[in-house]
Amino acid sequence: MRRKELRNLVRHFRSINDKMTQGDLAKRVGVARQSIVALEKRNRNPSVSLAILLAKALHAEVEDLFFFDVMEGPCRLYRRRGDPAIRRAAKQASKYP
């Protein structure tokens, strides 16, 4: 039986956006820094509106920030750092001052 777990790349996208801190991101989207910490640790899933605000603040698509990790037995299938979506977002982020 497959179980889907929501994963995110918020920390990675913060690092490619001029080393943005958790506090900076929290101010941009209007939440507490602890909310960003909880998201990055996967202790909390974002609301739809928060996911959209995070994507805009990080110059990314929602689908690139959040995705499902399909777990089946000991094998995990998920996006890796070489994923084209991550490279595309890094290239797009470099266009913004």
mmCIF file of N, CA and C in Angstrom:
data_model
loop_
_atom_site.group_PDB
_atom_site.id
_atom_site.type_symbol
_atom_site.label_atom_id
_atom_site.label_comp_id
_atom_site.label_asym_id
_atom_site.label_seq_id
_atom_site.Cartn_x
_atom_site.Cartn_y
_atom_site.Cartn_z
ATOM 1 N N MET A 1 0.841 -1.181 0.000
ATOM 2 C CA MET A 1 0.000 0.000 0.000
ATOM 3 C C MET A 1 0.890 1.249 0.000
ATOM 4 N N ARG A 2 0.539 2.203 -0.820
ATOM 5 C CA ARG A 2 1.313 3.434 -0.916
ATOM 6 C C ARG A 2 0.777 4.497 0.022
ATOM 7 N N ARG A 3 1.706 5.216 0.633
ATOM 8 C CA ARG A 3 1.343 6.341 1.481
ATOM 9 C C ARG A 3 2.073 7.565 0.941
ATOM 10 N N LYS A 4 1.353 8.645 0.755
ATOM 11 C CA LYS A 4 1.960 9.861 0.231
ATOM 12 C C LYS A 4 2.249 10.816 1.371
ATOM 13 N N GLU A 5 3.469 11.343 1.369
ATOM 14 C CA GLU A 5 3.886 12.288 2.383
ATOM 15 C C GLU A 5 4.281 13.587 1.666
ATOM 16 N N LEU A 6 3.756 14.700 2.156
ATOM 17 C CA LEU A 6 4.066 15.986 1.535
ATOM 18 C C LEU A 6 5.473 16.410 1.919
ATOM 19 N N ARG A 7 6.281 16.680 0.921
ATOM 20 C CA ARG A 7 7.662 17.129 1.126
ATOM 21 C C ARG A 7 7.771 18.553 0.608
ATOM 22 N N ASN A 8 8.847 19.253 0.995
ATOM 23 C CA ASN A 8 9.030 20.604 0.482
ATOM 24 C C ASN A 8 10.499 20.937 0.322
ATOM 25 N N LEU A 9 10.747 21.930 -0.501
ATOM 26 C CA LEU A 9 12.100 22.412 -0.770
ATOM 27 C C LEU A 9 12.234 23.877 -0.370
ATOM 28 N N VAL A 10 11.515 24.285 0.661
ATOM 29 C CA VAL A 10 11.543 25.685 1.096
ATOM 30 C C VAL A 10 12.958 26.095 1.489
ATOM 31 N N ARG A 11 13.634 25.290 2.280
ATOM 32 C CA ARG A 11 14.998 25.627 2.719
ATOM 33 C C ARG A 11 15.934 25.775 1.514
ATOM 34 N N HIS A 12 15.818 24.866 0.562
ATOM 35 C CA HIS A 12 16.669 24.939 -0.633
ATOM 36 C C HIS A 12 16.410 26.223 -1.420
ATOM 37 N N PHE A 13 15.141 26.550 -1.630
ATOM 38 C CA PHE A 13 14.825 27.759 -2.387
ATOM 39 C C PHE A 13 15.219 29.023 -1.629
ATOM 40 N N ARG A 14 15.184 28.979 -0.299
ATOM 41 C CA ARG A 14 15.682 30.130 0.477
ATOM 42 C C ARG A 14 17.168 30.325 0.213
ATOM 43 N N SER A 15 17.904 29.220 0.134
ATOM 44 C CA SER A 15 19.353 29.326 -0.049
ATOM 45 C C SER A 15 19.727 29.855 -1.431
ATOM 46 N N ILE A 16 18.914 29.574 -2.442
ATOM 47 C CA ILE A 16 19.249 30.086 -3.775
ATOM 48 C C ILE A 16 18.686 31.489 -4.004
ATOM 49 N N ASN A 17 17.952 32.016 -3.052
ATOM 50 C CA ASN A 17 17.437 33.385 -3.116
ATOM 51 C C ASN A 17 18.249 34.269 -2.169
ATOM 52 N N ASP A 18 19.499 34.467 -2.490
ATOM 53 C CA ASP A 18 20.387 35.337 -1.711
ATOM 54 C C ASP A 18 20.457 34.961 -0.246
ATOM 55 N N LYS A 19 20.483 33.651 0.044
ATOM 56 C CA LYS A 19 20.607 33.164 1.425
ATOM 57 C C LYS A 19 19.563 33.804 2.343
ATOM 58 N N MET A 20 18.332 33.848 1.880
ATOM 59 C CA MET A 20 17.230 34.432 2.645
ATOM 60 C C MET A 20 17.070 33.682 3.972
ATOM 61 N N THR A 21 16.913 34.419 5.053
ATOM 62 C CA THR A 21 16.726 33.781 6.356
ATOM 63 C C THR A 21 15.261 33.388 6.543
ATOM 64 N N GLN A 22 15.027 32.551 7.539
ATOM 65 C CA GLN A 22 13.657 32.162 7.859
ATOM 66 C C GLN A 22 12.849 33.384 8.277
ATOM 67 N N GLY A 23 13.472 34.288 9.009
ATOM 68 C CA GLY A 23 12.794 35.510 9.441
ATOM 69 C C GLY A 23 12.419 36.402 8.278
ATOM 70 N N ASP A 24 13.332 36.535 7.304
ATOM 71 C CA ASP A 24 13.043 37.342 6.112
ATOM 72 C C ASP A 24 11.852 36.777 5.346
ATOM 73 N N LEU A 25 11.856 35.471 5.157
ATOM 74 C CA LEU A 25 10.761 34.827 4.437
ATOM 75 C C LEU A 25 9.450 34.981 5.203
ATOM 76 N N ALA A 26 9.509 34.811 6.513
ATOM 77 C CA ALA A 26 8.301 34.944 7.335
ATOM 78 C C ALA A 26 7.704 36.342 7.208
ATOM 79 N N LYS A 27 8.553 37.372 7.212
ATOM 80 C CA LYS A 27 8.060 38.747 7.058
ATOM 81 C C LYS A 27 7.420 38.955 5.693
ATOM 82 N N ARG A 28 8.032 38.391 4.655
ATOM 83 C CA ARG A 28 7.486 38.556 3.304
ATOM 84 C C ARG A 28 6.102 37.948 3.137
ATOM 85 N N VAL A 29 5.861 36.820 3.824
ATOM 86 C CA VAL A 29 4.572 36.145 3.652
ATOM 87 C C VAL A 29 3.602 36.407 4.800
ATOM 88 N N GLY A 30 4.060 37.099 5.846
ATOM 89 C CA GLY A 30 3.171 37.492 6.934
ATOM 90 C C GLY A 30 2.854 36.418 7.955
ATOM 91 N N VAL A 31 3.852 35.581 8.264
ATOM 92 C CA VAL A 31 3.673 34.571 9.303
ATOM 93 C C VAL A 31 4.823 34.686 10.302
ATOM 94 N N ALA A 32 4.737 33.942 11.381
ATOM 95 C CA ALA A 32 5.815 33.916 12.368
ATOM 96 C C ALA A 32 6.969 33.053 11.847
ATOM 97 N N ARG A 33 8.175 33.362 12.287
ATOM 98 C CA ARG A 33 9.343 32.590 11.874
ATOM 99 C C ARG A 33 9.172 31.117 12.251
ATOM 100 N N GLN A 34 8.521 30.850 13.369
ATOM 101 C CA GLN A 34 8.310 29.483 13.822
ATOM 102 C C GLN A 34 7.470 28.679 12.823
ATOM 103 N N SER A 35 6.611 29.366 12.082
ATOM 104 C CA SER A 35 5.819 28.682 11.052
ATOM 105 C C SER A 35 6.713 28.177 9.932
ATOM 106 N N ILE A 36 7.699 28.973 9.555
ATOM 107 C CA ILE A 36 8.645 28.563 8.510
ATOM 108 C C ILE A 36 9.488 27.394 9.019
ATOM 109 N N VAL A 37 9.914 27.463 10.267
ATOM 110 C CA VAL A 37 10.685 26.373 10.874
ATOM 111 C C VAL A 37 9.870 25.076 10.830
ATOM 112 N N ALA A 38 8.611 25.153 11.232
ATOM 113 C CA ALA A 38 7.745 23.969 11.247
ATOM 114 C C ALA A 38 7.545 23.401 9.844
ATOM 115 N N LEU A 39 7.414 24.263 8.854
ATOM 116 C CA LEU A 39 7.274 23.797 7.466
ATOM 117 C C LEU A 39 8.524 23.070 7.012
ATOM 118 N N GLU A 40 9.686 23.676 7.274
ATOM 119 C CA GLU A 40 10.941 23.074 6.823
ATOM 120 C C GLU A 40 11.220 21.742 7.513
ATOM 121 N N LYS A 41 10.794 21.605 8.749
ATOM 122 C CA LYS A 41 10.976 20.347 9.482
ATOM 123 C C LYS A 41 9.870 19.337 9.180
ATOM 124 N N ARG A 42 8.915 19.742 8.363
ATOM 125 C CA ARG A 42 7.767 18.916 7.980
ATOM 126 C C ARG A 42 6.895 18.563 9.173
ATOM 127 N N ASN A 43 6.839 19.463 10.148
ATOM 128 C CA ASN A 43 5.933 19.289 11.282
ATOM 129 C C ASN A 43 4.568 19.886 10.969
ATOM 130 N N ARG A 44 4.488 20.633 9.880
ATOM 131 C CA ARG A 44 3.251 21.325 9.523
ATOM 132 C C ARG A 44 3.136 21.391 8.004
ATOM 133 N N ASN A 45 1.928 21.228 7.502
ATOM 134 C CA ASN A 45 1.665 21.414 6.081
ATOM 135 C C ASN A 45 1.058 22.796 5.889
ATOM 136 N N PRO A 46 1.420 23.474 4.805
ATOM 137 C CA PRO A 46 0.905 24.828 4.596
ATOM 138 C C PRO A 46 -0.534 24.831 4.085
ATOM 139 N N SER A 47 -1.220 25.917 4.351
ATOM 140 C CA SER A 47 -2.531 26.113 3.729
ATOM 141 C C SER A 47 -2.270 26.440 2.256
ATOM 142 N N VAL A 48 -3.303 26.395 1.468
ATOM 143 C CA VAL A 48 -3.151 26.715 0.047
ATOM 144 C C VAL A 48 -2.671 28.158 -0.119
ATOM 145 N N SER A 49 -3.240 29.072 0.637
ATOM 146 C CA SER A 49 -2.845 30.473 0.502
ATOM 147 C C SER A 49 -1.392 30.686 0.926
ATOM 148 N N LEU A 50 -0.952 30.006 1.985
ATOM 149 C CA LEU A 50 0.443 30.134 2.408
ATOM 150 C C LEU A 50 1.383 29.532 1.375
ATOM 151 N N ALA A 51 1.011 28.414 0.785
ATOM 152 C CA ALA A 51 1.847 27.792 -0.252
ATOM 153 C C ALA A 51 2.024 28.739 -1.441
ATOM 154 N N ILE A 52 0.958 29.428 -1.824
ATOM 155 C CA ILE A 52 1.031 30.372 -2.949
ATOM 156 C C ILE A 52 1.907 31.570 -2.581
ATOM 157 N N LEU A 53 1.746 32.101 -1.368
ATOM 158 C CA LEU A 53 2.570 33.231 -0.920
ATOM 159 C C LEU A 53 4.049 32.846 -0.848
ATOM 160 N N LEU A 54 4.332 31.643 -0.361
ATOM 161 C CA LEU A 54 5.723 31.181 -0.294
ATOM 162 C C LEU A 54 6.321 31.050 -1.690
ATOM 163 N N ALA A 55 5.553 30.501 -2.611
ATOM 164 C CA ALA A 55 6.046 30.346 -3.980
ATOM 165 C C ALA A 55 6.363 31.702 -4.598
ATOM 166 N N LYS A 56 5.492 32.679 -4.406
ATOM 167 C CA LYS A 56 5.750 34.016 -4.949
ATOM 168 C C LYS A 56 6.975 34.649 -4.310
ATOM 169 N N ALA A 57 7.105 34.518 -2.999
ATOM 170 C CA ALA A 57 8.243 35.115 -2.288
ATOM 171 C C ALA A 57 9.567 34.472 -2.694
ATOM 172 N N LEU A 58 9.520 33.199 -3.063
ATOM 173 C CA LEU A 58 10.737 32.470 -3.427
ATOM 174 C C LEU A 58 10.929 32.365 -4.937
ATOM 175 N N HIS A 59 10.091 33.068 -5.709
ATOM 176 C CA HIS A 59 10.187 33.086 -7.175
ATOM 177 C C HIS A 59 10.158 31.665 -7.742
ATOM 178 N N ALA A 60 9.180 30.896 -7.289
ATOM 179 C CA ALA A 60 9.057 29.507 -7.709
ATOM 180 C C ALA A 60 7.596 29.174 -7.960
ATOM 181 N N GLU A 61 7.369 27.994 -8.476
ATOM 182 C CA GLU A 61 6.020 27.474 -8.646
ATOM 183 C C GLU A 61 5.673 26.657 -7.402
ATOM 184 N N VAL A 62 4.403 26.624 -7.044
ATOM 185 C CA VAL A 62 3.965 25.841 -5.888
ATOM 186 C C VAL A 62 4.383 24.382 -6.063
ATOM 187 N N GLU A 63 4.242 23.862 -7.268
ATOM 188 C CA GLU A 63 4.573 22.462 -7.546
ATOM 189 C C GLU A 63 6.060 22.175 -7.381
ATOM 190 N N ASP A 64 6.893 23.199 -7.530
ATOM 191 C CA ASP A 64 8.329 23.010 -7.335
ATOM 192 C C ASP A 64 8.704 23.050 -5.855
ATOM 193 N N LEU A 65 7.937 23.783 -5.065
ATOM 194 C CA LEU A 65 8.203 23.873 -3.626
ATOM 195 C C LEU A 65 7.661 22.678 -2.857
ATOM 196 N N PHE A 66 6.473 22.227 -3.224
ATOM 197 C CA PHE A 66 5.799 21.158 -2.493
ATOM 198 C C PHE A 66 5.473 20.010 -3.431
ATOM 199 N N PHE A 67 5.744 18.804 -2.986
ATOM 200 C CA PHE A 67 5.487 17.623 -3.806
ATOM 201 C C PHE A 67 5.286 16.432 -2.881
ATOM 202 N N PHE A 68 4.728 15.373 -3.432
ATOM 203 C CA PHE A 68 4.490 14.180 -2.641
ATOM 204 C C PHE A 68 5.660 13.224 -2.753
ATOM 205 N N ASP A 69 6.056 12.693 -1.610
ATOM 206 C CA ASP A 69 7.063 11.652 -1.515
ATOM 207 C C ASP A 69 6.272 10.351 -1.440
ATOM 208 N N VAL A 70 6.369 9.549 -2.467
ATOM 209 C CA VAL A 70 5.618 8.301 -2.493
ATOM 210 C C VAL A 70 6.463 7.247 -1.786
ATOM 211 N N MET A 71 5.936 6.756 -0.680
ATOM 212 C CA MET A 71 6.660 5.765 0.109
ATOM 213 C C MET A 71 6.053 4.397 -0.118
ATOM 214 N N GLU A 72 6.884 3.457 -0.500
ATOM 215 C CA GLU A 72 6.413 2.096 -0.690
ATOM 216 C C GLU A 72 7.501 1.179 -0.141
ATOM 217 N N GLY A 73 7.265 0.607 0.997
ATOM 218 C CA GLY A 73 8.270 -0.227 1.642
ATOM 219 C C GLY A 73 9.502 0.601 1.983
ATOM 220 N N PRO A 74 10.694 0.026 1.822
ATOM 221 C CA PRO A 74 11.917 0.753 2.173
ATOM 222 C C PRO A 74 12.363 1.739 1.098
ATOM 223 N N CYS A 75 11.707 1.735 -0.039
ATOM 224 C CA CYS A 75 12.124 2.581 -1.168
ATOM 225 C C CYS A 75 11.361 3.897 -1.156
ATOM 226 N N ARG A 76 12.074 4.987 -1.351
ATOM 227 C CA ARG A 76 11.444 6.300 -1.450
ATOM 228 C C ARG A 76 11.747 6.895 -2.811
ATOM 229 N N LEU A 77 10.737 7.422 -3.421
ATOM 230 C CA LEU A 77 10.901 8.091 -4.711
ATOM 231 C C LEU A 77 10.569 9.556 -4.521
ATOM 232 N N TYR A 78 11.523 10.426 -4.751
ATOM 233 C CA TYR A 78 11.253 11.853 -4.630
ATOM 234 C C TYR A 78 12.236 12.636 -5.478
ATOM 235 N N ARG A 79 11.954 13.902 -5.628
ATOM 236 C CA ARG A 79 12.792 14.760 -6.448
ATOM 237 C C ARG A 79 14.172 14.907 -5.839
ATOM 238 N N ARG A 80 15.139 14.983 -6.688
ATOM 239 C CA ARG A 80 16.516 15.154 -6.237
ATOM 240 C C ARG A 80 17.001 16.539 -6.644
ATOM 241 N N ARG A 81 18.138 16.939 -6.095
ATOM 242 C CA ARG A 81 18.671 18.276 -6.357
ATOM 243 C C ARG A 81 18.928 18.528 -7.840
ATOM 244 N N GLY A 82 19.146 17.494 -8.616
ATOM 245 C CA GLY A 82 19.387 17.663 -10.043
ATOM 246 C C GLY A 82 18.116 17.811 -10.860
ATOM 247 N N ASP A 83 16.990 17.866 -10.200
ATOM 248 C CA ASP A 83 15.700 17.969 -10.868
ATOM 249 C C ASP A 83 15.646 19.237 -11.719
ATOM 250 N N PRO A 84 15.151 19.135 -12.955
ATOM 251 C CA PRO A 84 15.049 20.315 -13.818
ATOM 252 C C PRO A 84 14.225 21.441 -13.215
ATOM 253 N N ALA A 85 13.227 21.125 -12.408
ATOM 254 C CA ALA A 85 12.402 22.170 -11.794
ATOM 255 C C ALA A 85 13.229 23.028 -10.850
ATOM 256 N N ILE A 86 14.151 22.407 -10.138
ATOM 257 C CA ILE A 86 14.997 23.155 -9.212
ATOM 258 C C ILE A 86 15.972 24.027 -9.992
ATOM 259 N N ARG A 87 16.560 23.487 -11.037
ATOM 260 C CA ARG A 87 17.477 24.288 -11.868
ATOM 261 C C ARG A 87 16.738 25.461 -12.503
ATOM 262 N N ARG A 88 15.509 25.230 -12.963
ATOM 263 C CA ARG A 88 14.710 26.279 -13.579
ATOM 264 C C ARG A 88 14.411 27.386 -12.575
ATOM 265 N N ALA A 89 14.063 26.999 -11.348
ATOM 266 C CA ALA A 89 13.762 27.998 -10.316
ATOM 267 C C ALA A 89 15.006 28.784 -9.929
ATOM 268 N N ALA A 90 16.150 28.124 -9.868
ATOM 269 C CA ALA A 90 17.394 28.826 -9.535
ATOM 270 C C ALA A 90 17.737 29.846 -10.622
ATOM 271 N N LYS A 91 17.522 29.458 -11.858
ATOM 272 C CA LYS A 91 17.795 30.369 -12.975
ATOM 273 C C LYS A 91 16.842 31.554 -12.928
ATOM 274 N N GLN A 92 15.576 31.302 -12.637
ATOM 275 C CA GLN A 92 14.580 32.354 -12.570
ATOM 276 C C GLN A 92 14.873 33.294 -11.393
ATOM 277 N N ALA A 93 15.271 32.741 -10.257
ATOM 278 C CA ALA A 93 15.562 33.554 -9.073
ATOM 279 C C ALA A 93 16.736 34.482 -9.312
ATOM 280 N N SER A 94 17.677 34.071 -10.157
ATOM 281 C CA SER A 94 18.852 34.904 -10.420
ATOM 282 C C SER A 94 18.484 36.147 -11.229
ATOM 283 N N LYS A 95 17.295 36.173 -11.817
ATOM 284 C CA LYS A 95 16.861 37.339 -12.601
ATOM 285 C C LYS A 95 16.374 38.472 -11.715
ATOM 286 N N TYR A 96 16.054 38.165 -10.444
ATOM 287 C CA TYR A 96 15.501 39.166 -9.544
ATOM 288 C C TYR A 96 16.590 39.811 -8.710
ATOM 289 N N PRO A 97 16.528 41.125 -8.515
ATOM 290 C CA PRO A 97 17.571 41.792 -7.720
ATOM 291 C C PRO A 97 17.457 41.486 -6.239
#
